[in-house]
Coordinates of C-alpha atoms and ligand atoms in Angstrom, one line a residue:
M1 CA 86.7 124.7 100.1
A2 CA 86.6 123.0 96.7
G3 CA 83.6 122.1 94.7
P4 CA 80.2 123.5 94.0
D5 CA 78.7 120.7 96.0
T6 CA 75.1 120.9 97.0
A7 CA 74.5 120.9 100.8
P8 CA 73.6 117.4 101.9
P9 CA 70.2 116.7 103.3
R10 CA 69.5 117.6 107.0
D11 CA 70.3 114.6 109.1
F12 CA 70.0 114.1 112.9
I13 CA 73.5 115.5 113.5
R14 CA 72.7 118.7 111.6
A15 CA 69.4 118.9 113.4
V16 CA 71.1 118.8 116.8
V17 CA 73.8 121.3 115.7
G18 CA 71.1 123.6 114.2
D19 CA 69.1 123.5 117.3
D20 CA 72.1 124.3 119.6
V21 CA 72.8 127.3 117.4
A22 CA 69.2 128.4 117.2
Q23 CA 68.8 128.1 121.0
G24 CA 72.0 130.0 121.6
R25 CA 73.7 127.1 123.4
V26 CA 76.6 127.3 120.9
T27 CA 77.9 130.4 119.4
E28 CA 80.6 128.9 117.2
V29 CA 80.3 125.4 116.0
V30 CA 83.6 123.5 116.4
T31 CA 84.0 119.9 115.1
R32 CA 87.1 117.8 114.6
F33 CA 88.2 114.8 112.5
P34 CA 90.4 112.7 114.7
P35 CA 92.3 110.0 112.8
E36 CA 94.7 107.6 114.5
P37 CA 97.9 107.7 112.4
N38 CA 98.2 103.9 112.2
G39 CA 97.2 103.5 108.5
Y40 CA 95.8 105.3 105.5
L41 CA 92.4 106.9 105.3
H42 CA 89.6 105.0 103.6
I43 CA 86.2 105.8 102.2
G44 CA 84.7 105.3 105.6
H45 CA 86.9 108.0 107.0
A46 CA 85.7 110.2 104.0
K47 CA 82.1 109.9 105.4
S48 CA 83.4 111.2 108.8
I49 CA 85.5 113.9 107.1
C50 CA 82.6 115.1 104.9
L51 CA 80.3 115.2 108.0
N52 CA 82.7 117.0 110.3
F53 CA 84.0 119.5 107.9
G54 CA 80.7 119.8 106.2
V55 CA 78.8 120.6 109.4
A56 CA 81.4 123.2 110.4
R57 CA 81.2 124.9 107.0
E58 CA 77.4 124.9 106.9
F59 CA 77.2 126.5 110.3
G60 CA 80.0 129.0 109.8
G61 CA 82.2 127.2 112.3
R62 CA 85.5 125.4 112.0
C63 CA 86.8 121.8 111.9
H64 CA 90.1 120.7 113.4
L65 CA 92.3 118.0 112.1
R66 CA 93.5 116.2 115.2
F67 CA 95.8 113.2 115.2
D68 CA 94.8 110.8 117.9
D69 CA 98.4 109.8 118.4
T70 CA 98.3 108.0 121.8
N71 CA 99.6 104.6 120.7
P72 CA 103.2 105.0 119.6
T73 CA 103.9 101.3 118.8
K74 CA 101.5 101.4 115.9
E75 CA 101.8 105.0 114.7
E76 CA 104.1 106.5 112.1
Q77 CA 105.0 109.9 110.7
A78 CA 104.5 108.5 107.2
F79 CA 100.8 107.8 108.1
I80 CA 100.4 111.4 109.4
D81 CA 101.8 112.8 106.1
A82 CA 99.5 110.5 104.0
I83 CA 96.4 111.5 106.1
I84 CA 97.2 115.2 105.6
E85 CA 97.5 114.8 101.9
D86 CA 94.3 112.8 101.7
V87 CA 92.1 115.2 103.6
R88 CA 93.4 118.1 101.5
W89 CA 92.8 116.1 98.3
L90 CA 89.3 115.4 99.4
G91 CA 88.8 119.1 99.4
F92 CA 88.9 120.2 103.0
D93 CA 90.9 122.8 104.9
W94 CA 91.6 123.0 108.6
G95 CA 93.4 126.3 108.3
R96 CA 95.7 126.7 111.3
H97 CA 93.8 124.1 113.3
L98 CA 96.1 121.1 113.0
Y99 CA 96.5 119.4 116.4
H100 CA 97.8 116.3 118.0
A101 CA 96.6 114.6 121.1
S102 CA 100.3 114.4 122.0
D103 CA 100.3 118.2 122.2
Y104 CA 98.2 117.8 125.4
F105 CA 100.2 115.0 127.1
E106 CA 101.4 117.3 129.9
T107 CA 98.0 118.7 130.6
L108 CA 96.4 115.2 130.5
Y109 CA 99.0 114.0 132.9
Q110 CA 98.2 116.9 135.3
W111 CA 94.5 116.1 135.0
A112 CA 95.3 112.5 135.9
E113 CA 97.0 113.7 139.1
H114 CA 93.9 115.8 139.7
L115 CA 91.7 112.7 139.6
I116 CA 94.1 111.0 142.0
D117 CA 93.9 114.0 144.3
K118 CA 90.1 113.7 144.3
G119 CA 90.2 110.0 145.1
M120 CA 88.8 109.3 141.6
A121 CA 91.7 107.3 140.2
Y122 CA 94.1 104.7 141.5
V123 CA 97.2 102.8 140.4
D124 CA 96.5 99.1 139.8
D125 CA 99.1 96.3 139.6
L126 CA 96.9 93.7 137.9
T127 CA 97.9 92.5 134.5
A128 CA 95.8 93.2 131.4
D129 CA 94.4 89.6 131.6
Q130 CA 93.5 90.0 135.2
I131 CA 91.9 93.3 134.7
R132 CA 89.8 91.7 132.0
A133 CA 88.8 88.8 134.3
Y134 CA 87.9 91.1 137.2
R135 CA 85.9 93.3 134.9
G136 CA 83.0 90.8 134.6
T137 CA 80.7 90.5 131.7
L138 CA 77.5 92.0 130.3
T139 CA 75.6 89.8 132.7
E140 CA 77.9 89.6 135.7
P141 CA 79.2 92.6 137.7
G142 CA 82.9 93.2 138.0
R143 CA 85.0 92.7 141.2
P144 CA 87.1 95.4 142.6
S145 CA 90.8 95.1 142.1
P146 CA 92.8 94.2 145.3
H147 CA 94.6 97.5 144.8
C148 CA 91.6 99.8 144.4
G149 CA 91.8 100.8 148.1
R150 CA 95.2 102.4 147.8
G151 CA 95.4 105.8 149.4
G152 CA 95.9 109.0 147.5
D153 CA 99.5 109.6 148.5
E154 CA 100.5 106.1 147.5
N155 CA 98.7 106.4 144.2
L156 CA 100.3 109.8 143.5
D157 CA 103.8 108.4 144.3
L158 CA 103.3 105.3 142.2
F159 CA 101.9 107.3 139.3
R160 CA 104.8 109.7 139.4
R161 CA 107.2 106.7 139.4
M162 CA 105.3 105.2 136.4
R163 CA 106.0 108.5 134.6
A164 CA 109.7 108.4 135.7
G165 CA 110.1 105.0 134.0
E166 CA 110.6 102.9 137.2
F167 CA 108.2 100.1 136.0
A168 CA 108.2 97.8 133.1
D169 CA 105.5 97.8 130.3
G170 CA 102.3 96.4 131.7
A171 CA 103.4 96.3 135.3
K172 CA 101.0 99.0 136.4
V173 CA 98.1 101.1 135.0
L174 CA 96.2 104.1 136.2
R175 CA 92.4 103.5 136.5
A176 CA 89.5 105.7 137.1
R177 CA 87.6 104.8 140.3
I178 CA 83.9 104.7 139.1
D179 CA 81.8 101.6 139.6
M180 CA 82.8 98.0 139.2
A181 CA 79.1 97.0 139.3
S182 CA 78.0 99.4 136.6
G183 CA 75.8 98.0 133.9
N184 CA 78.1 99.7 131.4
I185 CA 81.4 97.8 131.3
N186 CA 83.2 101.0 130.2
M187 CA 82.4 102.5 133.6
R188 CA 84.0 99.6 135.5
D189 CA 87.2 101.5 136.5
P190 CA 88.5 102.0 133.0
V191 CA 92.2 102.3 132.4
L192 CA 93.4 105.9 131.9
Y193 CA 97.2 105.4 131.5
R194 CA 99.4 102.5 130.6
I195 CA 103.2 102.0 130.6
L196 CA 104.8 101.8 127.2
H197 CA 108.5 102.2 126.8
A198 CA 108.3 103.2 123.2
P199 CA 109.5 106.4 121.5
H200 CA 106.7 108.5 120.1
P201 CA 106.9 110.1 116.6
R202 CA 106.4 113.5 118.1
T203 CA 107.4 113.4 121.7
G204 CA 110.4 111.1 121.3
D205 CA 111.5 109.5 124.6
K206 CA 109.8 112.1 126.8
W207 CA 107.1 109.8 127.9
C208 CA 106.9 106.1 128.8
I209 CA 103.2 106.3 129.9
Y210 CA 100.5 107.1 127.5
P211 CA 96.8 108.0 127.9
T212 CA 94.2 105.7 126.6
Y213 CA 91.8 106.8 123.9
D214 CA 89.0 107.3 126.5
F215 CA 91.2 109.6 128.6
A216 CA 92.7 111.5 125.7
H217 CA 89.8 112.0 123.4
G218 CA 87.2 114.0 125.3
Q219 CA 89.8 116.0 127.1
S220 CA 91.4 117.0 123.8
D221 CA 88.0 118.0 122.5
A222 CA 87.5 120.2 125.6
I223 CA 91.0 121.8 125.3
E224 CA 90.2 122.7 121.7
G225 CA 86.7 124.0 122.4
V226 CA 85.1 121.3 120.3
T227 CA 81.3 121.7 120.6
H228 CA 80.1 118.6 118.8
S229 CA 82.4 115.5 119.0
I230 CA 81.0 113.3 116.3
C231 CA 82.1 109.7 116.2
T232 CA 80.9 106.3 115.2
L233 CA 78.4 104.1 117.0
E234 CA 80.9 101.8 118.7
F235 CA 81.6 104.7 121.0
E236 CA 78.0 105.1 122.1
D237 CA 78.7 103.0 125.2
H238 CA 81.8 105.2 126.0
R239 CA 79.7 108.3 126.2
P240 CA 78.9 108.0 129.9
L241 CA 82.7 107.8 130.5
Y242 CA 83.3 110.7 128.2
D243 CA 80.8 112.8 130.2
W244 CA 82.1 111.6 133.5
L245 CA 85.6 112.7 132.7
V246 CA 84.5 116.1 131.3
A247 CA 82.4 116.6 134.5
N248 CA 85.2 115.7 136.9
L249 CA 88.1 117.5 135.4
P250 CA 88.9 121.2 135.3
V251 CA 88.5 121.3 131.5
P252 CA 88.0 124.7 129.8
S253 CA 84.8 123.6 127.8
R254 CA 82.1 121.1 127.8
P255 CA 82.0 119.2 124.5
R256 CA 79.3 116.7 123.8
Q257 CA 79.6 113.4 121.9
Y258 CA 77.2 112.3 119.1
E259 CA 77.4 109.0 117.3
F260 CA 76.5 107.9 113.8
A261 CA 76.6 104.6 111.9
R262 CA 79.9 103.8 110.2
L263 CA 80.0 103.2 106.5
N264 CA 80.2 99.6 105.2
I265 CA 80.5 98.9 101.5
T266 CA 80.0 95.6 99.6
H267 CA 82.9 93.7 98.1
T268 CA 85.5 95.4 100.3
V269 CA 86.8 95.8 103.8
L270 CA 86.8 99.1 105.8
S271 CA 88.7 98.2 108.9
K272 CA 92.2 99.4 109.3
R273 CA 93.3 96.2 110.9
R274 CA 92.2 94.2 107.8
L275 CA 93.6 96.8 105.4
T276 CA 96.9 96.6 107.2
Q277 CA 96.8 92.8 106.8
L278 CA 96.2 93.1 103.1
V279 CA 99.1 95.5 102.7
E280 CA 101.5 93.8 105.0
G281 CA 100.7 90.4 103.7
G282 CA 101.4 91.5 100.2
H283 CA 97.9 90.8 98.9
V284 CA 97.9 94.2 97.3
A285 CA 100.7 96.4 96.1
G286 CA 100.6 98.9 98.9
W287 CA 98.3 101.4 100.7
D288 CA 97.6 103.1 97.4
D289 CA 96.8 100.0 95.4
P290 CA 93.9 101.0 93.1
R291 CA 91.8 98.1 94.3
L292 CA 91.8 99.3 97.9
P293 CA 89.0 101.5 99.3
T294 CA 91.7 103.9 100.7
L295 CA 91.6 107.5 99.5
A296 CA 95.1 107.1 98.1
G297 CA 94.0 104.0 96.2
M298 CA 90.9 105.6 94.9
R299 CA 92.8 108.7 93.8
R300 CA 95.2 106.5 91.9
R301 CA 92.3 104.6 90.4
G302 CA 90.9 107.9 89.1
F303 CA 88.0 108.5 91.4
P304 CA 87.5 112.3 91.5
A305 CA 87.4 113.8 95.0
A306 CA 84.1 115.4 94.0
A307 CA 82.6 112.0 93.2
I308 CA 83.5 110.8 96.7
R309 CA 82.0 113.9 98.3
D310 CA 78.9 113.3 96.3
F311 CA 78.7 109.7 97.4
C312 CA 79.1 110.7 101.1
A313 CA 76.2 113.3 100.6
R314 CA 74.0 110.6 99.0
I315 CA 74.5 107.9 101.7
G316 CA 73.5 110.4 104.4
V317 CA 74.1 110.1 108.1
T318 CA 71.9 107.9 110.3
K319 CA 72.2 105.9 113.5
S320 CA 71.4 102.5 111.9
D321 CA 74.2 100.3 110.5
S322 CA 73.9 99.5 106.9
V323 CA 75.9 98.2 104.0
V324 CA 76.1 100.4 100.8
E325 CA 76.5 98.8 97.4
V326 CA 79.9 99.5 95.9
G327 CA 77.9 100.1 92.7
L328 CA 76.6 103.4 94.1
L329 CA 80.2 104.7 94.5
E330 CA 81.0 103.7 90.9
H331 CA 77.7 105.4 89.8
C332 CA 78.8 108.6 91.4
A333 CA 82.2 108.5 89.6
R334 CA 80.6 107.7 86.3
E335 CA 78.0 110.5 86.6
L336 CA 80.6 113.1 87.2
L337 CA 83.2 111.8 84.7
N338 CA 80.6 111.6 82.0
K339 CA 80.3 115.3 82.3
T340 CA 84.0 116.2 82.6
A341 CA 86.2 113.5 81.1
P342 CA 87.6 114.1 77.6
R343 CA 86.9 111.3 75.2
R344 CA 89.8 109.5 73.5
M345 CA 90.2 106.3 71.5
A346 CA 92.3 103.4 72.7
V347 CA 92.4 99.8 71.8
L348 CA 93.1 97.3 74.7
R349 CA 93.5 94.1 72.7
P350 CA 94.6 95.2 69.2
L351 CA 93.6 93.4 66.0
K352 CA 95.3 94.8 62.9
V353 CA 93.1 95.9 60.0
V354 CA 94.6 96.7 56.5
I355 CA 92.3 98.8 54.4
E356 CA 93.3 97.6 51.0
N357 CA 91.8 100.3 48.8
Y358 CA 93.2 103.1 51.0
P359 CA 96.2 104.6 49.1
E360 CA 99.5 103.3 50.5
G361 CA 101.6 105.9 52.2
D362 CA 98.6 108.2 52.6
G363 CA 97.2 109.5 55.8
E364 CA 94.8 112.2 57.0
L365 CA 93.5 113.9 60.1
L366 CA 89.9 113.4 61.1
E367 CA 88.0 115.6 63.5
A368 CA 86.8 114.0 66.7
V369 CA 84.5 115.4 69.4
N370 CA 86.2 115.8 72.8
N371 CA 83.1 115.5 74.9
P372 CA 79.6 115.2 73.6
E373 CA 78.3 116.3 77.1
D374 CA 80.3 119.5 77.0
S375 CA 80.5 121.5 73.8
S376 CA 83.1 123.8 75.2
A377 CA 85.6 120.9 75.2
G378 CA 85.9 121.3 71.4
T379 CA 87.3 118.9 69.0
R380 CA 90.7 117.3 68.1
K381 CA 92.3 115.7 65.1
V382 CA 92.9 112.0 65.0
P383 CA 95.2 110.5 62.5
F384 CA 93.9 107.8 60.1
G385 CA 95.7 105.6 57.7
R386 CA 95.8 102.4 55.7
E387 CA 96.5 100.3 58.7
I388 CA 94.6 100.6 61.9
F389 CA 93.9 98.6 65.1
I390 CA 90.5 97.6 66.3
E391 CA 89.4 95.8 69.4
A392 CA 89.9 92.0 68.9
E393 CA 86.5 91.4 70.4
D394 CA 84.8 93.6 67.9
F395 CA 85.4 91.0 65.2
M396 CA 83.9 87.5 64.9
E397 CA 84.5 85.2 62.0
D398 CA 81.4 83.3 62.6
P399 CA 79.1 85.6 64.5
P400 CA 76.1 84.5 66.4
K401 CA 72.7 86.2 65.8
K402 CA 73.1 89.2 68.1
F403 CA 76.6 90.1 67.3
F404 CA 76.4 93.2 65.1
R405 CA 80.0 94.2 65.0
L406 CA 82.5 93.3 62.3
A407 CA 82.4 90.0 60.5
P408 CA 83.3 88.7 57.0
G409 CA 81.4 90.6 54.4
R410 CA 79.8 93.0 56.9
E411 CA 80.0 96.8 56.9
V412 CA 80.5 98.8 60.1
R413 CA 81.4 102.4 61.0
L414 CA 84.8 103.5 62.3
R415 CA 84.0 106.3 64.7
Y416 CA 84.7 109.7 63.2
A417 CA 86.2 108.0 60.1
Y418 CA 84.7 105.8 57.4
F419 CA 82.5 102.8 56.8
I420 CA 84.6 99.7 56.3
T421 CA 83.7 96.2 55.0
C422 CA 85.6 93.1 56.0
T423 CA 86.9 91.4 52.8
G424 CA 89.4 88.9 54.3
V425 CA 90.7 87.1 57.4
I426 CA 94.3 86.1 57.9
K427 CA 95.0 83.4 60.4
D428 CA 98.1 81.9 61.9
K429 CA 98.9 78.2 61.8
A430 CA 96.9 77.6 65.0
G431 CA 93.9 79.0 63.3
S432 CA 93.7 82.3 65.4
V433 CA 92.8 85.5 63.6
R434 CA 95.9 87.6 63.1
E435 CA 94.8 90.3 60.8
L436 CA 91.8 91.5 58.8
R437 CA 91.6 92.9 55.3
C438 CA 88.9 95.5 54.7
S439 CA 87.8 98.0 52.1
Y440 CA 86.5 101.5 52.9
D441 CA 84.0 103.8 51.3
P442 CA 85.7 107.2 50.7
A443 CA 82.2 108.8 50.4
T444 CA 81.5 108.0 54.1
R445 CA 84.2 110.3 55.5
G446 CA 83.3 111.5 59.0
G447 CA 81.2 108.4 59.5
N448 CA 78.0 108.9 57.5
A449 CA 76.9 107.6 54.1
P450 CA 75.6 110.1 51.7
D451 CA 73.1 107.6 50.4
G452 CA 71.7 107.2 53.9
R453 CA 72.6 103.5 54.3
K454 CA 72.9 102.4 57.9
V455 CA 75.3 100.1 59.7
K456 CA 74.6 98.4 63.0
A457 CA 77.9 99.0 64.8
T458 CA 80.4 101.8 65.4
L459 CA 83.8 100.7 66.4
H460 CA 86.7 102.6 68.1
W461 CA 90.1 102.3 66.5
V462 CA 93.6 103.8 66.4
S463 CA 95.9 104.4 63.5
A464 CA 98.7 101.7 63.5
A465 CA 101.4 104.1 62.3
D466 CA 100.6 106.8 64.9
A467 CA 99.3 104.8 68.0
M468 CA 101.3 104.8 71.2
P469 CA 101.9 101.5 72.9
A470 CA 100.7 101.4 76.5
E471 CA 100.0 99.2 79.5
V472 CA 96.5 99.2 80.9
R473 CA 95.4 97.8 84.2
L474 CA 91.8 96.7 84.7
Y475 CA 90.3 96.1 88.1
E476 CA 87.5 94.1 89.6
H477 CA 86.2 94.0 93.1
L478 CA 88.9 93.0 95.6
F479 CA 86.6 90.4 97.2
T480 CA 84.3 88.0 95.4
K481 CA 81.7 88.0 98.3
P482 CA 79.7 91.1 99.0
D483 CA 80.5 90.7 102.7
P484 CA 84.0 89.3 103.0
G485 CA 83.7 87.2 106.1
G486 CA 85.3 87.3 109.6
D487 CA 88.8 86.3 110.4
D488 CA 89.0 84.3 107.3
F489 CA 88.3 87.2 105.0
L490 CA 91.5 86.6 102.9
A491 CA 89.8 83.4 101.6
D492 CA 87.3 85.7 99.8
L493 CA 89.9 87.6 97.9
N494 CA 89.1 87.8 94.2
P495 CA 92.0 86.1 92.2
N496 CA 91.0 88.2 89.2
S497 CA 90.9 91.6 90.8
L498 CA 93.7 92.8 88.6
E499 CA 94.2 92.3 84.9
V500 CA 97.3 93.8 83.2
L501 CA 97.2 94.3 79.5
K502 CA 100.7 95.0 78.1
D503 CA 100.0 95.6 74.4
C504 CA 97.4 98.3 74.2
R505 CA 97.5 101.1 71.7
L506 CA 96.4 104.7 72.3
E507 CA 95.6 107.6 70.0
P508 CA 98.4 110.2 70.0
A509 CA 96.5 112.8 72.0
L510 CA 96.8 110.6 75.0
S511 CA 100.5 111.2 75.2
N512 CA 99.6 114.6 76.7
A513 CA 97.2 113.2 79.3
G514 CA 98.2 114.9 82.5
A515 CA 98.7 113.2 85.8
G516 CA 95.5 113.1 87.7
E517 CA 93.4 113.7 84.6
T518 CA 90.8 111.0 84.0
V519 CA 89.7 110.4 80.4
Q520 CA 87.1 108.3 78.8
F521 CA 88.4 105.6 76.4
E522 CA 85.4 105.4 74.0
R523 CA 83.3 102.3 74.7
L524 CA 85.7 101.1 77.4
G525 CA 85.3 103.2 80.5
Y526 CA 87.2 105.9 82.4
F527 CA 91.0 105.7 82.7
I528 CA 93.7 107.7 84.5
P529 CA 97.5 107.7 83.9
D530 CA 99.3 105.9 86.6
A531 CA 102.4 107.2 88.4
E532 CA 104.3 104.2 87.0
S533 CA 104.1 105.7 83.5
R534 CA 107.4 106.3 81.7
P535 CA 108.0 108.6 78.7
G536 CA 106.8 106.7 75.7
R537 CA 105.4 104.0 77.9
P538 CA 102.2 105.2 79.6
V539 CA 100.4 103.1 82.1
F540 CA 96.6 103.7 82.6
N541 CA 94.3 102.5 85.3
R542 CA 90.7 101.9 84.6
T543 CA 88.6 103.7 87.1
V544 CA 85.2 102.2 86.1
G545 CA 83.7 100.7 83.0
L546 CA 80.9 102.5 81.2
R547 CA 78.0 100.1 82.0
D548 CA 76.1 101.4 84.9
T549 CA 74.4 98.4 86.3
W550 CA 73.6 100.2 89.5
A551 CA 71.5 102.9 87.7
K552 CA 69.8 100.1 85.8
V553 CA 68.9 98.1 88.8
R554 CA 67.6 101.2 90.6
G555 CA 65.8 102.5 87.6
Q556 CA 63.7 99.3 87.4
K557 CA 62.5 99.5 91.0
Ligands
ATP601 P1 89.1 101.2 112.1 O1 88.0 100.7 112.9 O2 89.0 100.9 110.6 O3 90.5 100.9 112.6 P2 89.1 103.7 113.3 O4 87.8 104.2 113.7 O5 90.0 103.1 114.3 O6 89.0 102.8 112.0 P3 90.3 106.2 113.3 O7 91.5 106.7 112.6 O8 90.2 106.2 114.7 O9 90.0 104.8 112.7 O10 89.1 107.0 112.7 C1 89.0 108.4 112.6 C2 87.5 108.8 112.6 O11 86.9 108.2 111.4 C3 86.8 108.3 113.8 O12 85.9 109.3 114.2 C4 86.0 107.1 113.3 O13 84.8 107.0 114.0 C5 85.7 107.5 111.8 N1 85.6 106.3 111.0 C6 86.4 105.3 110.9 N2 85.9 104.3 110.1 C7 84.7 104.8 109.7 C8 83.7 104.3 108.8 N3 83.8 103.1 108.3 N4 82.6 105.0 108.6 C9 82.5 106.3 109.2 N5 83.4 106.8 110.0 C10 84.5 106.1 110.2
MG602 MG1 89.7 104.5 116.2

């Protein structure tokens, strides 16, 4: 497994598992990550993946990847493929333990007949709406269905005919016979099978009845020998049903379910239903849009997998719901990238500077440090010449007091190069600054004055003759509000979440930036080449800026 990650702190799940191992109740710890292939994985899933795979690794056990593919109308092979890619990318390996709930359809069917034989399940003709109405509420008990008294033979016959395709979708269901007056609604004769005449990505037309999550999940755990079935809190109320099924079926093992709080993050949504709405409604460019909290989007945005694992370790695992600031995620990325990302120079909004006393036609290569945090990263040569580009916002003709960068008559440092002084401003008819004239001091080569004089600013720059044009995409939070609200969450979309800059200039070393390699553009942030790059026309995504407001806020506390 990838990464020299430190083991996360001991949480209540690890305490339970550790205790089971210490007491000899469990010899090999087996967990599973059970995604439903109806969308892409997001950072919330990463929390579950890190927990399940992490616990298995720490206790010398194994973690299965199991697709919970029981709802063929919403599931697709493309999602299965994307999920496999994302879990691998995150750094986890299930070895040969790749499973699908659909692998167990025949066994599950036999176990449903077993419940019917024991008088613990019956076929119901009520519609979905009627079942809901009969089920009662939190304060009122449910009422038994008029069909709950059906005898075993009749139930078996009807269930077999459901499987044979004799009935239309929704005409009948199989329900467990438990307790319509139970205080737990999940125990009021829950549905185990429904009719769905829909082809399945893996079983094709073989089945027209499909098990529900409740019937498939625990039994799949039992078949696989899962010892600790870890899920999110919304399944806490399903646990009595989970235990009831395991207790009443001839399952080969007795898994136990534990629940932890799901991850929520500010300024984004982590529900597959909402993510699907964003993608299908065209509000983002696809499941891997760099603004999305999907793993595919975050990978494209340049978040290293190790930073995501670090984030998951830091947020920990508890039983109380909370919302984590997106700033923490960005902080984790910055902290890692600061150590690993090569530094480069790029100008996002170029302003041309002509250095009038630099000999025309001349040029030179100046030495630049690749990573001040990592001396083994070495140095590189950056071309310099008479014409360069600086960042437009690094010049002001009439600077206010606290603006220390370039201005008429003022001297600044060009990083790794020379001190320059602004000697002239060329404007267009509209009065906008088009170009600057400067002089340089040849004695300051490398960026220091031999006479010890200081300047207040150091600017990044690129040589005009050598720079490579590029497109750069900047991202802001996808939602303006920290908690994009309810059904109307689309109203909270940030109209400025994407800014595309089409006339950027990069230092030549960036033409070799490999796919997947995040670099730091000095003073601007961390950037990664996008898959939409073309030869001679790179496209870069900004992962995060350099300013770490999160660290600042925390530091003051
Ligand atoms: P959603 O509610 O967004 O549709 P889901 O729970 O239906 O997500 P699954 O594919 O069923 O999505 O999830 C697979 C596993 O990931 C489950 O065990 C689920 O509990 C866990 N999971 C999903 N979302 C989160 C989250 N935000 N935080 C932690 N774990 C999560
Ligand atoms: Mg689910």
